[in-house]
Structure formats: C-alpha cells, structure tokens
CSV table of C-alpha atoms and ligand atoms in Angstrom, one decimal:
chain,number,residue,atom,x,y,z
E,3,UNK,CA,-20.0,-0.2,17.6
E,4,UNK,CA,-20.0,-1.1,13.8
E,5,UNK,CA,-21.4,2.3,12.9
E,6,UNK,CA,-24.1,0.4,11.4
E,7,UNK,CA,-22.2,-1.8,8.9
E,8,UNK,CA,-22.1,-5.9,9.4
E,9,UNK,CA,-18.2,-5.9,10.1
E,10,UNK,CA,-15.5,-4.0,11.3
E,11,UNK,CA,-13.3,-4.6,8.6
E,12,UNK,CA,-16.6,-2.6,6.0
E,13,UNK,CA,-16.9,0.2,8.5
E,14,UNK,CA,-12.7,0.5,8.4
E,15,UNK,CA,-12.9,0.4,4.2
E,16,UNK,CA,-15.5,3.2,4.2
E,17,UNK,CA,-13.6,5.4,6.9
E,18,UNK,CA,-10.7,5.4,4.8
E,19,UNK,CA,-11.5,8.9,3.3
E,20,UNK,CA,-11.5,10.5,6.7
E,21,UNK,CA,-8.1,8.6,7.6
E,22,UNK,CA,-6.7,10.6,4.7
E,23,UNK,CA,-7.7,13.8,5.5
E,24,UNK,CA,-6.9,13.5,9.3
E,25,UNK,CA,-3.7,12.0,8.4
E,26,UNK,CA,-2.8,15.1,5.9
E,27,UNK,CA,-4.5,17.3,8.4
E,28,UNK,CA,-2.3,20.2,10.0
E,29,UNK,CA,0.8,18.7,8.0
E,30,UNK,CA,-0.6,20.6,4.8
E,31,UNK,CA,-0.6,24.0,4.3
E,32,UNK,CA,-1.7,26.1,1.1
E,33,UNK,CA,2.0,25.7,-0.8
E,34,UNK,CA,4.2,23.8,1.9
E,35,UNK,CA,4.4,20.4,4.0
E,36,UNK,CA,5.6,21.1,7.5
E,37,UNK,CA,6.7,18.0,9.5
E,38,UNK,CA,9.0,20.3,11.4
E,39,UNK,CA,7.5,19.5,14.6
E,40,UNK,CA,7.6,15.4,13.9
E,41,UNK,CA,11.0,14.9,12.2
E,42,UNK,CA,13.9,16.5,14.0
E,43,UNK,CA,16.2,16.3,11.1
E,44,UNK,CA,17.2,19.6,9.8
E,45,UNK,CA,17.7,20.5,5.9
E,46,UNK,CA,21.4,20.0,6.1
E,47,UNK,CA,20.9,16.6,7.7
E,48,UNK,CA,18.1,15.5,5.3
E,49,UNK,CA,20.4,16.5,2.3
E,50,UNK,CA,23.3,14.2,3.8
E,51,UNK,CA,20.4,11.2,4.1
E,52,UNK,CA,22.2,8.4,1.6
E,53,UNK,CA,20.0,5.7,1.4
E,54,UNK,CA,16.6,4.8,3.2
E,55,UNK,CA,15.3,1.4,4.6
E,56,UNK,CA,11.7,0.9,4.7
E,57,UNK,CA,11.1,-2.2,7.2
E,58,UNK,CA,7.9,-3.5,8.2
E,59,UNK,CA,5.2,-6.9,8.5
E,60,UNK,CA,2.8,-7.8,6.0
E,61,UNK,CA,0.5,-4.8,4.8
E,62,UNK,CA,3.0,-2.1,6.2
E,63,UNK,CA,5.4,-3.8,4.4
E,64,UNK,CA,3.3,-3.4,1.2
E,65,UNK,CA,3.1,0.5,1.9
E,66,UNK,CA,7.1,0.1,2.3
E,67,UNK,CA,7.0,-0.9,-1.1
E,68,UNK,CA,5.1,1.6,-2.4
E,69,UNK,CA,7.4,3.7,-0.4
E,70,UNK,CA,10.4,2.9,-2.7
E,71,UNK,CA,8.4,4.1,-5.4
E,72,UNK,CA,7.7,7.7,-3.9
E,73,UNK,CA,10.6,8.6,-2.1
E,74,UNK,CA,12.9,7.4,-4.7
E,75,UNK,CA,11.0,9.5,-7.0
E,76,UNK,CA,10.4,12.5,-4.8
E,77,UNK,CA,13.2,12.7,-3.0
E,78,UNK,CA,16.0,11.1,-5.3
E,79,UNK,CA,17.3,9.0,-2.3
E,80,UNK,CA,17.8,5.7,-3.1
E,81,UNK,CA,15.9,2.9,-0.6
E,82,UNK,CA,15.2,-0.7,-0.2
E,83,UNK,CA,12.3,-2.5,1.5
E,84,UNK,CA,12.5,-5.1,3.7
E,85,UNK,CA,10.4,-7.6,5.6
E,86,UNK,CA,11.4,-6.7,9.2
E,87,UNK,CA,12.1,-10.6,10.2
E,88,UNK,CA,14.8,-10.6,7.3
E,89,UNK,CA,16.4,-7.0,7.7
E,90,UNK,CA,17.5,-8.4,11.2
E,91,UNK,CA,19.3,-11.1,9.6
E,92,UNK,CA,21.0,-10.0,6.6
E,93,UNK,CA,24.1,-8.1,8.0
E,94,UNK,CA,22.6,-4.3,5.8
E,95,UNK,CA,24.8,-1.5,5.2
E,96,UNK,CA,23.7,0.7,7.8
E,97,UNK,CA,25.6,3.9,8.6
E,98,UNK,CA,25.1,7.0,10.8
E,99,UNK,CA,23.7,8.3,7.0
E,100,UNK,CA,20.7,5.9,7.0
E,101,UNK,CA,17.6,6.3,7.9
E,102,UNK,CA,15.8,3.4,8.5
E,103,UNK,CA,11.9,3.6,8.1
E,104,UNK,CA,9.9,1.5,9.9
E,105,UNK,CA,6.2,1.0,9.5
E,106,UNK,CA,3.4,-0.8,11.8
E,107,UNK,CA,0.0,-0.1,12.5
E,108,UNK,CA,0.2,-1.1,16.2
E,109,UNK,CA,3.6,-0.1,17.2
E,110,UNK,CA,4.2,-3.5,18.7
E,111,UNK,CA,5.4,-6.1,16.1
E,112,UNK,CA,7.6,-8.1,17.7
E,113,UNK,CA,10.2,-8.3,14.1
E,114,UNK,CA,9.5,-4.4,13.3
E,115,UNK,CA,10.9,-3.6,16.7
E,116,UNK,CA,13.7,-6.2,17.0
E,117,UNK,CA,14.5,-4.7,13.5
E,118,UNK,CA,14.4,-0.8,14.9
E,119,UNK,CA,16.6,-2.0,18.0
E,120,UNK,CA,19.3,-3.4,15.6
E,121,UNK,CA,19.1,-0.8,13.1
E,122,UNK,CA,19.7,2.1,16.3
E,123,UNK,CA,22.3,-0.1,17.6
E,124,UNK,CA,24.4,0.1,14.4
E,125,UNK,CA,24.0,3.8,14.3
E,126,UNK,CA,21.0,4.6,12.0
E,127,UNK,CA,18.2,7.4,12.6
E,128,UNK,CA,15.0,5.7,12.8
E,129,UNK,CA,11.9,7.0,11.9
E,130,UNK,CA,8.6,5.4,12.8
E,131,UNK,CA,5.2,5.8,11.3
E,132,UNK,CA,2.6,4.3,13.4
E,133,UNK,CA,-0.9,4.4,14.3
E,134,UNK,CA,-0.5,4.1,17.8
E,135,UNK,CA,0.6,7.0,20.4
E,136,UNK,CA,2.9,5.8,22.8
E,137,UNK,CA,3.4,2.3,21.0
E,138,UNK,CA,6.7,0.5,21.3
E,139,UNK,CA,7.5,1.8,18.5
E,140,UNK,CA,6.6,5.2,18.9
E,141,UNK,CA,8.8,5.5,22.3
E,142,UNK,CA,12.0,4.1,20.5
E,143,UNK,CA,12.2,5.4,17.8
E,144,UNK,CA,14.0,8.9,17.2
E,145,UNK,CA,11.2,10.7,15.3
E,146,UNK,CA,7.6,9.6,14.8
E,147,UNK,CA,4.6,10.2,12.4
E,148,UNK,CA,1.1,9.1,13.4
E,149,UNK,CA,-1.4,8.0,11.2
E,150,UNK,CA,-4.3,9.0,12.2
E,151,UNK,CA,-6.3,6.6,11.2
E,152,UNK,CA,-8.5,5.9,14.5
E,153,UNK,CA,-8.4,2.5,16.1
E,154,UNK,CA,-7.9,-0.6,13.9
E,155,UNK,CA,-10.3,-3.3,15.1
E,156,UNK,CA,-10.7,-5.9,12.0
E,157,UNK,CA,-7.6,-8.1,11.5
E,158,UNK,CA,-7.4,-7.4,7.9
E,159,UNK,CA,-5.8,-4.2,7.6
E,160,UNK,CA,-7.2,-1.5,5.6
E,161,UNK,CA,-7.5,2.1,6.8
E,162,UNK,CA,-3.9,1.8,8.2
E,163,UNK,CA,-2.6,0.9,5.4
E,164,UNK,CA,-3.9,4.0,3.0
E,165,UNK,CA,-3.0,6.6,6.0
E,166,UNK,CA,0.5,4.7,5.7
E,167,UNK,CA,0.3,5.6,2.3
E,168,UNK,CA,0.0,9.4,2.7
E,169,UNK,CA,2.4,9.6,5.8
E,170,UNK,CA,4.9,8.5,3.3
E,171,UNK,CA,3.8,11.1,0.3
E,172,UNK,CA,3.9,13.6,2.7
E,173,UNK,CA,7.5,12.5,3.8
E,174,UNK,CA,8.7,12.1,0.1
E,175,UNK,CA,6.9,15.7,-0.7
E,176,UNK,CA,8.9,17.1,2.4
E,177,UNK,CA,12.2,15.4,1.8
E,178,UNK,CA,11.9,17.1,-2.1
E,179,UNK,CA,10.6,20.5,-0.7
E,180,UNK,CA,13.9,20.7,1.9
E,181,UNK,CA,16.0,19.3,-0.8
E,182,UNK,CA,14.9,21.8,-3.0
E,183,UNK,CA,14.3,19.6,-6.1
E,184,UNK,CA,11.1,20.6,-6.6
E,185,UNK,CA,9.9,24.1,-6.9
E,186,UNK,CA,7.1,26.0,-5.1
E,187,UNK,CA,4.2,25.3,-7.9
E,188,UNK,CA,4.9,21.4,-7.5
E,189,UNK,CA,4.9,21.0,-4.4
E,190,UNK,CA,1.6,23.3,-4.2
E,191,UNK,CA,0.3,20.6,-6.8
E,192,UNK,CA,1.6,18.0,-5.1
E,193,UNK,CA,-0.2,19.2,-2.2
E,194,UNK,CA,-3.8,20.2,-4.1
E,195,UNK,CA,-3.7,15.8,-5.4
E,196,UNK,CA,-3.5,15.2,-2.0
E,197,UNK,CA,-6.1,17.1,-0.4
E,198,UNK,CA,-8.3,15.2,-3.6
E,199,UNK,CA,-8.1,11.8,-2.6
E,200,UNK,CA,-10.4,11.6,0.1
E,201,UNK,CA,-12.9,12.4,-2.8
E,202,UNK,CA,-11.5,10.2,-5.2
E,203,UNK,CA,-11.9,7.3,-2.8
E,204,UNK,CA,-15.3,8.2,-2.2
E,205,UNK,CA,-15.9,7.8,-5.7
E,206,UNK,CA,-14.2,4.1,-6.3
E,207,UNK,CA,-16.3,2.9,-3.2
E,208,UNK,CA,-19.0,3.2,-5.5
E,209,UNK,CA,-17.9,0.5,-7.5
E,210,UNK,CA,-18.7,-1.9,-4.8
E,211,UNK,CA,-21.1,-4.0,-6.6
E,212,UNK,CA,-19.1,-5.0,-9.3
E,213,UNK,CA,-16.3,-6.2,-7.1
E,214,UNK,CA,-18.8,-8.0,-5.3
E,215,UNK,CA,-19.8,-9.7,-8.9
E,216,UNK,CA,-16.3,-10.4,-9.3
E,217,UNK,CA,-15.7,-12.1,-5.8
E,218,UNK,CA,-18.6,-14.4,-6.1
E,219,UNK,CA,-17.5,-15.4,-9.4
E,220,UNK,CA,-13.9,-16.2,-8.1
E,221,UNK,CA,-14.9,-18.0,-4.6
E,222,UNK,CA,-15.0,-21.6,-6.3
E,223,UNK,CA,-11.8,-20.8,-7.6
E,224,UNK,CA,-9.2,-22.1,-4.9
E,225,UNK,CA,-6.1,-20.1,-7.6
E,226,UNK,CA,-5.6,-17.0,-9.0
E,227,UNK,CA,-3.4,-14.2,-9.9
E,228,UNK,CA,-2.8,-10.7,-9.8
E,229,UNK,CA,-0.8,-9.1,-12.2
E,230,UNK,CA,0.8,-5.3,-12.5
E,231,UNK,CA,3.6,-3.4,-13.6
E,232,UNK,CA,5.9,-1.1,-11.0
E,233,UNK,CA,3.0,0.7,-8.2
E,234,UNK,CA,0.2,-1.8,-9.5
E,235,UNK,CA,2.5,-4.9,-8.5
E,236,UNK,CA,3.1,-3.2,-5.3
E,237,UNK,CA,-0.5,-2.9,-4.9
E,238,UNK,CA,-0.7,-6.2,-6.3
E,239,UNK,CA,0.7,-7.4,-3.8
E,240,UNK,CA,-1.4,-6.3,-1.0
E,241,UNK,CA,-4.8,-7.3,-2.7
E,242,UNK,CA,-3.6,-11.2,-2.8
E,243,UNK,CA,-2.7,-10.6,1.1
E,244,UNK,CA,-6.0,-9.6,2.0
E,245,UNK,CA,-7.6,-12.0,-0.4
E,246,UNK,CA,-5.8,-14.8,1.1
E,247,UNK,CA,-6.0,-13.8,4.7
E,248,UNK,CA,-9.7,-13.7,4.2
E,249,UNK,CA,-11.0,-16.2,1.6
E,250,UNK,CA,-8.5,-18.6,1.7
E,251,UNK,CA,-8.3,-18.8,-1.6
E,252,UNK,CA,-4.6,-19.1,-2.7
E,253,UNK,CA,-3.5,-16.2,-4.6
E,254,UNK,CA,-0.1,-14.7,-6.3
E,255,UNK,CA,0.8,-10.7,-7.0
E,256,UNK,CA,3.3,-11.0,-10.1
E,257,UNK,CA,5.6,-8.4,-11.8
E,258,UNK,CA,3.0,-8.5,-15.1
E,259,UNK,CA,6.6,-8.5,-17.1
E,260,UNK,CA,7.9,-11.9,-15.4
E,261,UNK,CA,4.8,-14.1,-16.0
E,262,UNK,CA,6.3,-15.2,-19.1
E,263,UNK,CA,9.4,-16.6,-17.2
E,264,UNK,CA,7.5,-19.4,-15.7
E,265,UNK,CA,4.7,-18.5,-14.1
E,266,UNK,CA,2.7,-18.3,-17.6
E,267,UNK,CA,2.9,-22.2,-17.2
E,268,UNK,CA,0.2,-22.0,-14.7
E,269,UNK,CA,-2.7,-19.8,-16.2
E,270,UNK,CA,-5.3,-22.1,-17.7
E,271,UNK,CA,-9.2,-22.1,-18.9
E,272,UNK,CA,-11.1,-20.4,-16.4
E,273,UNK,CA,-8.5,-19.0,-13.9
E,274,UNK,CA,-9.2,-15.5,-12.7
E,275,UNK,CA,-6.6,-12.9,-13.0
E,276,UNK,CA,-6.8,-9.4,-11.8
E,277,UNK,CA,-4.7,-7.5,-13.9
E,278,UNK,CA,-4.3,-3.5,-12.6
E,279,UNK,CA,-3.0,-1.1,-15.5
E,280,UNK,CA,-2.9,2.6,-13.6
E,281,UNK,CA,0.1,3.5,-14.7
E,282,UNK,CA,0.4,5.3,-18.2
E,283,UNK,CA,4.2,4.8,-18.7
E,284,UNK,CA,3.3,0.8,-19.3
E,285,UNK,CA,-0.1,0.9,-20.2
E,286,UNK,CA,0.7,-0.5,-23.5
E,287,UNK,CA,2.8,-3.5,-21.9
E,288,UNK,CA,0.0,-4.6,-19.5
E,289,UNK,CA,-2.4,-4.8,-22.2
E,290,UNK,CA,-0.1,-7.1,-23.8
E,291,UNK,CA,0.5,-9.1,-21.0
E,292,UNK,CA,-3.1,-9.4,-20.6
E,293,UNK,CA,-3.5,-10.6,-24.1
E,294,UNK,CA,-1.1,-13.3,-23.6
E,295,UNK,CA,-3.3,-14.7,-20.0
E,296,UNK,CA,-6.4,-14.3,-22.2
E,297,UNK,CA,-5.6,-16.6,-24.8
E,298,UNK,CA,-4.8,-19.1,-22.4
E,299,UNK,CA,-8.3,-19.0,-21.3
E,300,UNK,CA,-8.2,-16.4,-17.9
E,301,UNK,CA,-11.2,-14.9,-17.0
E,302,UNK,CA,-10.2,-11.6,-16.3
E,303,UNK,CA,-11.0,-8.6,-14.4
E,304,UNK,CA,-9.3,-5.3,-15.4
E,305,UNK,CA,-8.3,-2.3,-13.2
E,306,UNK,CA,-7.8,0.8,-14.9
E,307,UNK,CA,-8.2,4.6,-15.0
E,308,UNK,CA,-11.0,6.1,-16.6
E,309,UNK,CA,-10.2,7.2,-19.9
E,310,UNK,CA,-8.3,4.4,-20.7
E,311,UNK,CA,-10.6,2.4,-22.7
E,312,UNK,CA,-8.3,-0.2,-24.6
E,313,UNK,CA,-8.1,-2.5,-21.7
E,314,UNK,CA,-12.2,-3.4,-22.0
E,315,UNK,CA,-11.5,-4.8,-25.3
E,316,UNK,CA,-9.4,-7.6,-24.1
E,317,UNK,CA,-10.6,-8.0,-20.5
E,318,UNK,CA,-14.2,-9.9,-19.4
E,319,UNK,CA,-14.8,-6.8,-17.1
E,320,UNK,CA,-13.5,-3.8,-15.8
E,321,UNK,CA,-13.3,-1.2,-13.4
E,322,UNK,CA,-12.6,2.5,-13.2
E,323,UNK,CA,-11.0,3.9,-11.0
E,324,UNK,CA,-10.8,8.2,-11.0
E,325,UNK,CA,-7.7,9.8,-12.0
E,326,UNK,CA,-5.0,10.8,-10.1
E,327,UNK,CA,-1.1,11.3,-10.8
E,328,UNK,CA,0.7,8.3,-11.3
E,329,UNK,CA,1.9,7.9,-7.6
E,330,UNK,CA,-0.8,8.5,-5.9
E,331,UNK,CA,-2.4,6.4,-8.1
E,332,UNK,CA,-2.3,2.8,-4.6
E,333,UNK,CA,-4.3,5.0,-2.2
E,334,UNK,CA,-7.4,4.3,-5.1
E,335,UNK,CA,-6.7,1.0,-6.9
E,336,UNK,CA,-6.2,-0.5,-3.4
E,337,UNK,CA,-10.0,-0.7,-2.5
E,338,UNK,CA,-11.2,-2.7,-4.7
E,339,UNK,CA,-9.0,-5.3,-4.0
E,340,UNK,CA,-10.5,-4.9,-0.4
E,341,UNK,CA,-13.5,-4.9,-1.2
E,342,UNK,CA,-13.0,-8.0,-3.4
E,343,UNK,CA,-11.2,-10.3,-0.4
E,344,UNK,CA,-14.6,-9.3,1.8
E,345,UNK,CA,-17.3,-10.2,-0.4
E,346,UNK,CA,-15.0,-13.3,-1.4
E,347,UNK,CA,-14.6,-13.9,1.9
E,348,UNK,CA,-18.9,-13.1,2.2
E,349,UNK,CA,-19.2,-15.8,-0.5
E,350,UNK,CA,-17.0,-18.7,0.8
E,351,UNK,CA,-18.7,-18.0,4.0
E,352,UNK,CA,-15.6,-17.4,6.4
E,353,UNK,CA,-15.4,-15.0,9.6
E,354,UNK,CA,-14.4,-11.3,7.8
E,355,UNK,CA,-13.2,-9.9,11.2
E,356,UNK,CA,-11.4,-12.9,12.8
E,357,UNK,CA,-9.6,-14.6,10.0
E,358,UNK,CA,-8.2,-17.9,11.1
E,359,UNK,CA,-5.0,-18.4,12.4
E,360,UNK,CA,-4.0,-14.9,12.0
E,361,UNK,CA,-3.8,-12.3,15.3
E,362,UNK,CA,-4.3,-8.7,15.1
E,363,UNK,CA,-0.6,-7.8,16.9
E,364,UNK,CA,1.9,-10.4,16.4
E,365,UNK,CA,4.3,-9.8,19.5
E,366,UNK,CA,6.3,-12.9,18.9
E,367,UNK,CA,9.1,-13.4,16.7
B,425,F6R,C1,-2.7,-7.9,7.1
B,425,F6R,C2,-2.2,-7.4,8.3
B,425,F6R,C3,-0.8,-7.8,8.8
B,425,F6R,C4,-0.1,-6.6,9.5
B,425,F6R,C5,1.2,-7.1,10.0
B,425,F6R,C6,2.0,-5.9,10.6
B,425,F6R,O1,-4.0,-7.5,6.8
B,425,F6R,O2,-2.9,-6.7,9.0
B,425,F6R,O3,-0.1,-8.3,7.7
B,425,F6R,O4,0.0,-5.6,8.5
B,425,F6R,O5,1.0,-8.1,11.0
B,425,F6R,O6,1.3,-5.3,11.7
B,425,F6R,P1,1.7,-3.9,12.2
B,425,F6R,O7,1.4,-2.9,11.1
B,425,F6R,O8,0.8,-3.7,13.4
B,425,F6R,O9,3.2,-3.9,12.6
C-alpha cells in the first residue's frame, strides 16, 4: 500500500509530479486555461471581482499565501489571507463583490467551513478548492476546483499542498486571460512553465541526500530558523510547519528583512538557519541578511536557483534548485523543506506518518 516506500508521507513527496500534471490536466490547452466548466462566473462578473479572501488551516493556509502573491500579480485583484478560525471573527469587509477563496485538502475543516458558511451568509461568492469530491466543502460552496491529487493518507501534508499550488496558478492565469491583461503569447508561456514543473520537481527530488545531510545535522538542534523574502517566506513558512509537526524541533519562518527588528537577538553559534533566496528581485538583500546570521555564528543551509552562485560563498551548504519563473518558483523550493522535516523526523526517531497530537481532519472548532 506504500508503493514500496517506508512511509506514506515518502510515497506522497514523490507522487507530487503526477499531482501536478493531473491537477493541470484537461484545464490546459495549447494557448488558453479553461475553467469554464468549474467556475460559473462569467467575464463581466470576474472583471467586477474587488477583492479576494483566501481562507484556509495550516498548509492550505500556506498555499493561501502564496495565493496573494499570484493572483495579486496575475490578476491585479487585490486579496488577503486569512487563517479560517480568525476570518470568522474579525467582522471582514465582505460584499456581494468578494470572492472568498477557501482552501482544504479534506473538504471538512471544521473553521474552513464555519468560515465559508459566514462568508455566503454575508453575501460573498465562494470558491472552494479541495481534494475531496463531494466534501463539505465541495457541496457548499458555489464553485469548486479539485485537486487531483489522489488520496492523502500521511498527516503531514504534501502533495495537497503543491496541487493547491497549481489550482491557484491556473486561477490567477484565468482571472488575467478573461480580464484581458495579459496577451495570448503570455498566457501560452504561462501555460508552457506549467506543463514544466512536474519535471522540474523530478529534478529537485534528486537532491535528497543532501537534505538528509542537513536534517541529521539539525536533529540535536531543538531551534532554528527559516528565513526568505516575499514567495520564499511564504514557503518559509510551510517548511517550519512540517518541520515542527514532524521533528518537534521548534522552528520560526521569518520575513528575512525583519530579523534585524528583534529576532536577530536570538541567532547564536551553531544555530541552523535555512535561508531560501529564489527570488531575483531580492537576491542581493538575502545574501545580506545571510551575512548578518553568519557572523553571529549560524550554520547555514542555502536554497537557491542554479546559476546563482554568490550565495555558496557565505553559506555552509547549499542546494539547487531548477529554474523556473519567479512565481512558480514554491511548487520547487517546497520539497526540500519536506524532505528535510522527514529525515529530521528519521533522525530524532519519531513516527513520520502519525505525528503526535496532530489528526489528519480536524472537524472541531
Ligand atoms: C499540516 C497539515 C494541516 C492541514 C490543516 C488543514 O501538514 O496537514 O495543517 O493543512 O489541518 O486541513 P485541510 O486542508 O484538510 O482543511
């Protein structure tokens, strides 16, 4: 049942190229994205969208995040992200303009669906992108986009998460392409980067045995830090997740820019720090920011694109990851953050599929 690999949550990691491509699948064609048949909004309705709500637990909350990123980008609608056991609480402007995004591998997230009740009640249009046909989600909410990733067995979620990835691309790519803000040859390219990832990840899975260098170098380590600028903190954020969820080692996803306002306070000889530097626009800036942990002793491992080659100067070791354009960039630098909270988890000896404490569907409140 584990396809031959000693946990679910390995066998998930390396089925991630396939959850891409069936998660593109018939949604792609040569120069166009169609969601016609999933999103019933029409291209006068998605030109009068105002703002967008991502809401969503945990790791679907981390795509949310990315999410911002894309469609903000893409689609030049302005959104905000929320934890779904917040959103509820916080009174948010939501008008018959809004369309509230909400993301969850099972469908049944008790706060993701109290959240999609509320947001319908107040007159939103709520779009859900789940994994699971006929979830809770999926009945309620007024348009729906699977991810095909297959079933999701290990607690720590992985595939779900890059298929949530690309379900939002391909909604930021559609949103530009009816709003006409892109023209024909860029979505066809945005479309050809796409249809390259499943590749690409492929590729960075070969890095494996450097991460697992790295995570049994960090598991005495019971602190450490993860530092990026913009996508990478967003990405950030989802490695120290997965790295606490399965090590138990305690772990913090900072905004590279802020660790100076505080948090700098903290790093000391010896303390790991993965730093990710994808993003060209602030290449220069992380490598600072890395300078500044490194003289205050952090072992470091760098993240980077290929090509990039100042970062091995400051950094104890690094990995490449393949190129690909700047926002696609979390469907590759995500893995190896995976692949570093299991063989962490491996090294500290702990349970990779059954994390403690933690439940695959959390249906209370
Ligand atoms: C972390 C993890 C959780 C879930 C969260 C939301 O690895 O799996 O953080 O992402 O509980 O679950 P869904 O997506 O089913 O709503």
């Amino acid at each position: 049942e584990k396809g031959g690999y000693d946990h679910f949550m390995m066998k998930e990691i390396y089925e991630q190229p396939k959850a891409i491509r069936d998660t593109l699948g018939s949604r792609i064609k040569e120069e166009t994205v169609d969601l016609t048949n999933e999103i019933g909004l029409n291209k006068e309705e998605i030109n009068e969208i105002e703002r967008i709500h991502f809401v969503a637990c945990g790791t679907a909350y981390h795509a949310g995040l990315v999410g911002k990123y894309v469609i903000e980008d893409l689609a030049r609608i302005p959104v905000e992200c929320d934890v779904a056991s917040e959103y509820r609480y916080r009174n948010p402007i939501i008008t018959a303009k809004t369309l509230v995004i909400v993301v969850s591998q099972s469908g049944e997230t008790a706060d993701t669906l109290a959240a999609l009740r509320e947001a319908k009640r107040q007159g939103a249009r709520v779009l859900a992108i789940t994994n699971v046909v006929g979830s809770s989600v999926a009945r309620e909410a007024d348009d729906v986009m699977i991810t095909w990733a297959g079933p999701e067995i290990a607690v720590a979620s992985t595939k779900a998460y890059t298929s949530q990835l690309i379900a939002i691309y391909l909604l930021g790519a559609y949103f530009a392409q009816e709003k006409e803000l892109k023209t024909a040859a860029e979505i066809t390219t945005i479309i050809s980067e796409l249809k390259q990832l499943p590749e690409k990840v492929e590729e960075v899975l070969q890095q494996e045995e450097t991460v697992k260098a790295f995570a049994t170098s960090i598991a005495k380590h019971n602190n450490l830090f993860f530092l990026g600028r913009g996508l990478d903190n967003a990405v950030g954020l989802e490695g120290s997740l997965k790295l606490k969820e399965l090590s138990y080692i305690h772990s913090e996803a900072y905004a590279a820019g802020e660790l100076k306002h505080g948090t700098l306070a903290l790093i000391e000889e010896g303390i790991p720090v993965i730093a990710l530097a994808t993003q060209p626009a602030i290449y220069d800036k992380m490598v600072s920011n890395v300078e500044e942990v490194k003289a205050r002793g952090a072992h470091v491992l760098g993240l980077t694109t290929v090509g990039n080659n100042e970062l091995e100067k400051t950094v104890d070791e690094v990995i490449y990851i393949p190129a690909v354009s700047d926002l696609l960039s979390p469907v590759i630098t995500v893995i190896p953050l995976q692949l570093l909270a299991y063989y962490a988890c491996l090294a500290r000896g702990y349970d990779v599929d059954k994390p403690r404490n933690l439940a695959k569907s959390v249906t209370v409140e």
